[in-house]
mmCIF file of N, CA and C in Angstrom:
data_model
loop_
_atom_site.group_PDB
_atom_site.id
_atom_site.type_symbol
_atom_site.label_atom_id
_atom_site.label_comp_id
_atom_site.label_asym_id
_atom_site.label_seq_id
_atom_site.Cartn_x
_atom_site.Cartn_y
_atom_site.Cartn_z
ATOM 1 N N UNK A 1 7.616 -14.695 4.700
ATOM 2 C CA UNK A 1 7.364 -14.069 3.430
ATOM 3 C C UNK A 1 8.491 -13.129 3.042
ATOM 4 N N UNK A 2 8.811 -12.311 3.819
ATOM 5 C CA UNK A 2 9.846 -11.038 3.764
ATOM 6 C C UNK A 2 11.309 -12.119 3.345
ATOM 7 N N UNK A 3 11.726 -13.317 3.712
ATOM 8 C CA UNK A 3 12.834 -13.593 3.939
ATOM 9 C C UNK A 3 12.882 -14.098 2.097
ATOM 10 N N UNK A 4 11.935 -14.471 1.309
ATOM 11 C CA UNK A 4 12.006 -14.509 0.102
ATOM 12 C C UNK A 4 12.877 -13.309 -1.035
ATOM 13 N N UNK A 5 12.195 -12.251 -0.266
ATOM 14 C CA UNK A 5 13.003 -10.999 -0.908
ATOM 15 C C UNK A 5 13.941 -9.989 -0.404
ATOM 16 N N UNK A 6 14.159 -10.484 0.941
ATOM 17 C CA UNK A 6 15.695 -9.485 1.464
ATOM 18 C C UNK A 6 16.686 -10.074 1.182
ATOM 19 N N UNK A 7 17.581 -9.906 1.353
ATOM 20 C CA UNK A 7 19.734 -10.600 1.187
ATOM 21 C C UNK A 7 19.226 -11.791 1.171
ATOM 22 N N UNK A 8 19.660 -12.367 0.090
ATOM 23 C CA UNK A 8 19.381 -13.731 -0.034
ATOM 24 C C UNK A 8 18.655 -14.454 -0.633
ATOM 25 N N UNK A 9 17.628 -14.102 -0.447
ATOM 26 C CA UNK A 9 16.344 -14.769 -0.833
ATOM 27 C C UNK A 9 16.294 -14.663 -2.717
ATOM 28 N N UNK A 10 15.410 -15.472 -3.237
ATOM 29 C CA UNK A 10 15.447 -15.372 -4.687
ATOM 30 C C UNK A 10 15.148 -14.501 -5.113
ATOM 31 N N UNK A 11 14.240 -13.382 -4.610
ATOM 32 C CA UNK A 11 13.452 -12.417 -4.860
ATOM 33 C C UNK A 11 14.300 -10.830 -4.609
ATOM 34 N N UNK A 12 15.470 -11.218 -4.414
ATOM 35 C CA UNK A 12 16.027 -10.118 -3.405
ATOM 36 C C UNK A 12 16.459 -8.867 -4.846
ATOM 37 N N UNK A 13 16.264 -9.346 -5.905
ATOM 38 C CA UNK A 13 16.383 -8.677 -6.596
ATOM 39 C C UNK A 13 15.171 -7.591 -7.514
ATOM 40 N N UNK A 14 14.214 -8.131 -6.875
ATOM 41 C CA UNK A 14 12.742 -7.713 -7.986
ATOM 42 C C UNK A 14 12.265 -6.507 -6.471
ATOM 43 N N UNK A 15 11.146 -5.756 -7.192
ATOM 44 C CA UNK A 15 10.425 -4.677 -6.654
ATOM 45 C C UNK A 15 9.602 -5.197 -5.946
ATOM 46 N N UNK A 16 8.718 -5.243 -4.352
ATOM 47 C CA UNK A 16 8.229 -5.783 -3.744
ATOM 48 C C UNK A 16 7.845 -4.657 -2.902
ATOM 49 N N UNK A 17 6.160 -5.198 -2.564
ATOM 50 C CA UNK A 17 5.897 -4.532 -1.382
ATOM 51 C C UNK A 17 4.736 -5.267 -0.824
ATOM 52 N N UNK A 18 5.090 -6.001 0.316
ATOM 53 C CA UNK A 18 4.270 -6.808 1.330
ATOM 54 C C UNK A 18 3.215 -6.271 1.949
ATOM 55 N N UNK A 19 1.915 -6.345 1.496
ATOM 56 C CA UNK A 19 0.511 -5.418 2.276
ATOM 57 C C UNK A 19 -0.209 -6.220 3.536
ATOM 58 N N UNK A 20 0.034 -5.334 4.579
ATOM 59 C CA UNK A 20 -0.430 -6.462 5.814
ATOM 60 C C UNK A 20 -1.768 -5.567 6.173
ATOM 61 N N UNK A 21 -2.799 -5.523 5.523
ATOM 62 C CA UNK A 21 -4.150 -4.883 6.179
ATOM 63 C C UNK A 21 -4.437 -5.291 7.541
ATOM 64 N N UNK A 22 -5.603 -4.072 8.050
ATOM 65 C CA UNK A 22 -5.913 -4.438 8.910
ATOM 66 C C UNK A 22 -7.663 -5.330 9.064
ATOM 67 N N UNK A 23 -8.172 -5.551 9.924
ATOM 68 C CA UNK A 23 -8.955 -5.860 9.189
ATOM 69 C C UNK A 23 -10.027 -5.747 8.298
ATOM 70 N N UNK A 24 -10.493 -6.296 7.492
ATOM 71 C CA UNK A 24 -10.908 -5.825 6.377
ATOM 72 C C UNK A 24 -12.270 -5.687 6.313
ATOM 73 N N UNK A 25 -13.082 -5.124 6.086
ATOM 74 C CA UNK A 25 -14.368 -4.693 5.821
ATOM 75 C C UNK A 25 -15.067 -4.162 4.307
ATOM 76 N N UNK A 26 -15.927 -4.377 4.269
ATOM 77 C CA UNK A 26 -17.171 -4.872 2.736
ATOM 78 C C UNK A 26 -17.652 -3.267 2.915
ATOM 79 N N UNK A 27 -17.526 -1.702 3.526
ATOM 80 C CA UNK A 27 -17.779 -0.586 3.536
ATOM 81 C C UNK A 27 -17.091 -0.211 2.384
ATOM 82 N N UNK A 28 -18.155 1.320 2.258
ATOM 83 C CA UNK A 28 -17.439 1.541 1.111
ATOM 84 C C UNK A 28 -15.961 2.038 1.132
ATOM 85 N N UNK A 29 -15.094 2.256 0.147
ATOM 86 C CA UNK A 29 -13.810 3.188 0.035
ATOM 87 C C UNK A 29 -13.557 4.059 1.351
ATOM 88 N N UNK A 30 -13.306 4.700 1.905
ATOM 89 C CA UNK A 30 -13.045 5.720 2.221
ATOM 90 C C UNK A 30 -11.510 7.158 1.816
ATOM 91 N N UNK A 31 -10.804 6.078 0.997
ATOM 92 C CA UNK A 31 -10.089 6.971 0.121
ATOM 93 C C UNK A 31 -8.489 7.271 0.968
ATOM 94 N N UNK A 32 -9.005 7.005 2.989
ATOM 95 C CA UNK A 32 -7.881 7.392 3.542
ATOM 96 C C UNK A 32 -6.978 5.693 3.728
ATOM 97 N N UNK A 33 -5.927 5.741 3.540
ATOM 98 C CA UNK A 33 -4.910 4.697 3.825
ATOM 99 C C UNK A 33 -3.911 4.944 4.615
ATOM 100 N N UNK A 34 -3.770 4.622 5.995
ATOM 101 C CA UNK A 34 -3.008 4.943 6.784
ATOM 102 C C UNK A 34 -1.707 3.448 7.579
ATOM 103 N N UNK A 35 -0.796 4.159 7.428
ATOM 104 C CA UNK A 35 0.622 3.725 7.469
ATOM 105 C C UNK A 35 0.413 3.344 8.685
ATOM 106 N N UNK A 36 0.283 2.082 9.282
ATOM 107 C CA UNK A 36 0.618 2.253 10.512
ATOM 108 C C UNK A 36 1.686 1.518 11.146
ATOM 109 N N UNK A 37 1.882 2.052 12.747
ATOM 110 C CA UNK A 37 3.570 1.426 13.434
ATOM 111 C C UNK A 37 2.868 0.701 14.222
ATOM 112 N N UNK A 38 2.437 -0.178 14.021
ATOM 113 C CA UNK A 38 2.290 -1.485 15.186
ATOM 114 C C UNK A 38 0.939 -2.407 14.800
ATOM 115 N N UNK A 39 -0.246 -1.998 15.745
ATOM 116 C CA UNK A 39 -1.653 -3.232 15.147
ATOM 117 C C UNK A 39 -2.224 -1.832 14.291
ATOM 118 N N UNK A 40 -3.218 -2.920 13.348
ATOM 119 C CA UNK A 40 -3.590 -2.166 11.983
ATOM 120 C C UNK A 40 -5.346 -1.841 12.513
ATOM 121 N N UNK A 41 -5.953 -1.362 12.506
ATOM 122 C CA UNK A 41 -7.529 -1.314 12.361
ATOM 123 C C UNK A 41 -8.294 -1.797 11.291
ATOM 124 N N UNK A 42 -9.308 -1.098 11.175
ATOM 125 C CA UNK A 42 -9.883 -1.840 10.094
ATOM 126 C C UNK A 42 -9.769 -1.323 8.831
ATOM 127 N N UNK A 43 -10.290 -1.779 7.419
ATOM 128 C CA UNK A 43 -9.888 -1.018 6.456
ATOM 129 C C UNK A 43 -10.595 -1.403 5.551
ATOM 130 N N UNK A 44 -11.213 -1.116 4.333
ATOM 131 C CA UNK A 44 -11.656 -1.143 3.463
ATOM 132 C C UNK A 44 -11.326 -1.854 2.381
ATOM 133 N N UNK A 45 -12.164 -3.239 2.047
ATOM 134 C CA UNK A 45 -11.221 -3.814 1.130
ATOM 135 C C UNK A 45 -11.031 -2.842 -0.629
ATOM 136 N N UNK A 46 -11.423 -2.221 -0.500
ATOM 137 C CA UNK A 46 -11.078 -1.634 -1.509
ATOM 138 C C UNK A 46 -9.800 -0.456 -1.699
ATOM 139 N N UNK A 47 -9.901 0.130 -0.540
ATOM 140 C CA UNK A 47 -8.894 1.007 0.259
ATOM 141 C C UNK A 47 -7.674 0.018 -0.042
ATOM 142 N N UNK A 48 -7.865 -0.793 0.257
ATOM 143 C CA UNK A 48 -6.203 -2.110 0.261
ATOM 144 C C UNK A 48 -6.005 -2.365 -1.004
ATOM 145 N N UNK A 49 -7.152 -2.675 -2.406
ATOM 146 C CA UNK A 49 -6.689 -2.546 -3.594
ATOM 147 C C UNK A 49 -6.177 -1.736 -4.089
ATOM 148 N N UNK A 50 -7.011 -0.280 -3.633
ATOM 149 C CA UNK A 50 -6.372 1.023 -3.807
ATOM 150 C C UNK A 50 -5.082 1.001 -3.917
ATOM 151 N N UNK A 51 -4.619 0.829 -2.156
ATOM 152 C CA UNK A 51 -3.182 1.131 -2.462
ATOM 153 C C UNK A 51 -2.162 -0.176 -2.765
ATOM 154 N N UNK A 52 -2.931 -1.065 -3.285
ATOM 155 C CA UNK A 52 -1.744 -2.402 -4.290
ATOM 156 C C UNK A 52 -1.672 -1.633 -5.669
ATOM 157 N N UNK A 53 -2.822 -1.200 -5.956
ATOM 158 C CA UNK A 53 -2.744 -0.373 -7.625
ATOM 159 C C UNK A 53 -1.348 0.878 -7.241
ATOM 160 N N UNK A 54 -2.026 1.502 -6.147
ATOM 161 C CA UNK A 54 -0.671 2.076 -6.350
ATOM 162 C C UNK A 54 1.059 1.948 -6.233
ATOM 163 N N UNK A 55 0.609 0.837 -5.427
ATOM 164 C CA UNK A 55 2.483 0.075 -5.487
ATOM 165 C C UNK A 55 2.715 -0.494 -7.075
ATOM 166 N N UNK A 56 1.966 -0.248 -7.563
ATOM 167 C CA UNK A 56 2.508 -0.766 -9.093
ATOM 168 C C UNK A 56 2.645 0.134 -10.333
ATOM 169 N N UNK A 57 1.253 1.143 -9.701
ATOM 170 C CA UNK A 57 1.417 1.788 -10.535
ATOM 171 C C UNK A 57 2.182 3.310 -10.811
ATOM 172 N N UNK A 58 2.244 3.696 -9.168
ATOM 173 C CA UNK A 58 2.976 5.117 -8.987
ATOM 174 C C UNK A 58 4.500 4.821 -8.790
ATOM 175 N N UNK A 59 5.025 5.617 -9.996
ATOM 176 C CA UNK A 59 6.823 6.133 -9.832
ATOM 177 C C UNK A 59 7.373 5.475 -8.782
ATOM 178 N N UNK A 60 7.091 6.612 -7.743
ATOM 179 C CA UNK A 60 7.635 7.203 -6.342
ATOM 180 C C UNK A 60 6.984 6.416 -5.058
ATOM 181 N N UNK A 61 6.480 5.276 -5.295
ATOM 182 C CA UNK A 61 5.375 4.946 -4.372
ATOM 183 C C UNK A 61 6.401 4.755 -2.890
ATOM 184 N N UNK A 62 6.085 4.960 -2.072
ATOM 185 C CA UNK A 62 7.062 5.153 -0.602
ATOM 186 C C UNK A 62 7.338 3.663 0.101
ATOM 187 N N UNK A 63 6.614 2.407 -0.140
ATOM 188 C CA UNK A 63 6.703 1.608 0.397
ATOM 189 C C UNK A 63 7.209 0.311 -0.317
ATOM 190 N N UNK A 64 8.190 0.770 -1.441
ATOM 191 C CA UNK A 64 8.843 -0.438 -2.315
ATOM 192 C C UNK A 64 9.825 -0.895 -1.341
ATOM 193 N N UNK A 65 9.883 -2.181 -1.395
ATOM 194 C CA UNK A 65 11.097 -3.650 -0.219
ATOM 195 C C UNK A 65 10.438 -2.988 1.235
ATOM 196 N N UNK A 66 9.012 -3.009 1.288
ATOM 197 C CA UNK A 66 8.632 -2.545 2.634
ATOM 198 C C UNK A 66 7.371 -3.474 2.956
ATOM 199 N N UNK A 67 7.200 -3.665 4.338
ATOM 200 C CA UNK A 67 5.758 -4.030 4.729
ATOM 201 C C UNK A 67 4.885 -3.646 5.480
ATOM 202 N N UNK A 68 4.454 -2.759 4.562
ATOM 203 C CA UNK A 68 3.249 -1.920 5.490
ATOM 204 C C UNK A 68 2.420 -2.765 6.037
ATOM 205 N N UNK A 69 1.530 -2.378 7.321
ATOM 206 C CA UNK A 69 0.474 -2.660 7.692
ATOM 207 C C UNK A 69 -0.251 -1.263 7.688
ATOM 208 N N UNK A 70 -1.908 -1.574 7.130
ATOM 209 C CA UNK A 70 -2.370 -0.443 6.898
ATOM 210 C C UNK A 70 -3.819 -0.578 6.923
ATOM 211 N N UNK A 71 -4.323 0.746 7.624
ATOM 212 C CA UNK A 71 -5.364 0.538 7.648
ATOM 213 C C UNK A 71 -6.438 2.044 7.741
ATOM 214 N N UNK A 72 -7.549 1.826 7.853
ATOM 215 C CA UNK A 72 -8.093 3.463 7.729
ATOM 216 C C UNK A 72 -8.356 4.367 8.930
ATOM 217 N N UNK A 73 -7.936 3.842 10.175
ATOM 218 C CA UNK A 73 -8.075 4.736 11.316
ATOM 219 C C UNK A 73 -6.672 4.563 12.070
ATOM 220 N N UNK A 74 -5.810 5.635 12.681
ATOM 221 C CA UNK A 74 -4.528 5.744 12.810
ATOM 222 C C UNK A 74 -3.730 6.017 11.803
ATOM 223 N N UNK A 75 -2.402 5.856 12.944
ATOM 224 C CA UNK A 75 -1.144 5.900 11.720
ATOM 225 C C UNK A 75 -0.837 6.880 11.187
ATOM 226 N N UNK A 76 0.172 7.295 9.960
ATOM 227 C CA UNK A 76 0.631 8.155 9.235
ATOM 228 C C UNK A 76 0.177 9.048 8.622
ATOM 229 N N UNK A 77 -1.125 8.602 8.580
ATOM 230 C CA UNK A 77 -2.043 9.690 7.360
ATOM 231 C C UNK A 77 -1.255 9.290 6.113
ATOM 232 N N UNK A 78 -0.640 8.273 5.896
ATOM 233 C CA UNK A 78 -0.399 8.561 4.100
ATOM 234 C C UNK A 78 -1.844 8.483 3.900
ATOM 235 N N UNK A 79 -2.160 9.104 3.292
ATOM 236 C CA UNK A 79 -3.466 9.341 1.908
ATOM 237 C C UNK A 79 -3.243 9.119 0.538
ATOM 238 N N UNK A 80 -3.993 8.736 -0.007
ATOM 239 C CA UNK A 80 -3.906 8.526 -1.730
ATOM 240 C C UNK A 80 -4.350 9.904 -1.956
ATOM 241 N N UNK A 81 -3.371 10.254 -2.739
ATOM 242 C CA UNK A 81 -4.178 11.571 -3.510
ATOM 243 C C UNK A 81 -4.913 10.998 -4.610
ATOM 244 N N UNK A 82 -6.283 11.350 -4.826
ATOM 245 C CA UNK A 82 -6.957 10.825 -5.770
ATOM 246 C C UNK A 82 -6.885 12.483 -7.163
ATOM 247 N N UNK A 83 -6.381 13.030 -6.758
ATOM 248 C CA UNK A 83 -6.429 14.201 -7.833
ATOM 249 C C UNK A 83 -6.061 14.332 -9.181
ATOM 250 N N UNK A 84 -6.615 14.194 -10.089
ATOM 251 C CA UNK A 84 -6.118 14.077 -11.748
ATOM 252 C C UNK A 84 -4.726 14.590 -11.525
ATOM 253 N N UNK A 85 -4.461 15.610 -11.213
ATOM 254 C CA UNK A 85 -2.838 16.333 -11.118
ATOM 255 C C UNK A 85 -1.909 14.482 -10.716
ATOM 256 N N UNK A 86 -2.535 14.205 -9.794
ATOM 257 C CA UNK A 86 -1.841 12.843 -9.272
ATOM 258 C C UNK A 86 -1.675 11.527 -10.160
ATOM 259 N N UNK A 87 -2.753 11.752 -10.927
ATOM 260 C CA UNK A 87 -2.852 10.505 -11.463
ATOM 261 C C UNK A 87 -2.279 10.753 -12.858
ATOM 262 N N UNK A 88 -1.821 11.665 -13.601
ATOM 263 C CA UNK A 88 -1.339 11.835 -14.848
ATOM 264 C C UNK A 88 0.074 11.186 -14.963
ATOM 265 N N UNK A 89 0.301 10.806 -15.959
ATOM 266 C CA UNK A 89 1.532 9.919 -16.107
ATOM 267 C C UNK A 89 1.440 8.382 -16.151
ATOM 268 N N UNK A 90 -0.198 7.926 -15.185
ATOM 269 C CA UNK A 90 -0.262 6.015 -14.458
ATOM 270 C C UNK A 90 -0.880 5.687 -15.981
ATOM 271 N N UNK A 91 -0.428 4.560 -15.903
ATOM 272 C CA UNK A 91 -1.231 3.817 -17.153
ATOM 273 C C UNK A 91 -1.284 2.180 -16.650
ATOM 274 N N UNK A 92 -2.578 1.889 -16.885
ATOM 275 C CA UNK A 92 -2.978 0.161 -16.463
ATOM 276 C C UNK A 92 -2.131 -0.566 -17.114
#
């Protein structure tokens, strides 16, 4: 998948970010999305839409030409800030 959009590939020019969840579960949200370095846990399928909305929709999002694996226990603690302060500026 990755080799589509690094040096070379057709894609190597467009904005990309490869989401490798962990596995996924029908619970609700839990809001936390965590970065992780190696196997992913489980995660919320909504938690994983969560943060595809935000690869598209935030500025600054940290994981553009990247492939996270991510999931809601471990890892980085990235968190979504869900805070109006955060969300001003996104538009669908």
């Amino acid at each position: 998948q990755e080799a589509l959009f690094t040096a070379g590939g057709p894609g190597a020019d467009l904005e990309w970010c490869i989401v490798r969840p962990g596995g996924l579960n029908v619970e609700a949200p839990t809001g936390v999305i965590n970065v992780i370095d190696g196997e992913a846990g489980s995660i919320a399928r909504a938690d994983v839409a969560d943060f595809c909305i935000g690869a598209v929709l935030e500025k600054d999002f940290p994981y553009i030409q990247k492939s996270p694996c991510i999931s809601s226990v471990g890892g980085t603690s990235w968190t979504k800030d869900r805070s109006s302060a955060a969300r001003e500026g996104m538009t669908a």
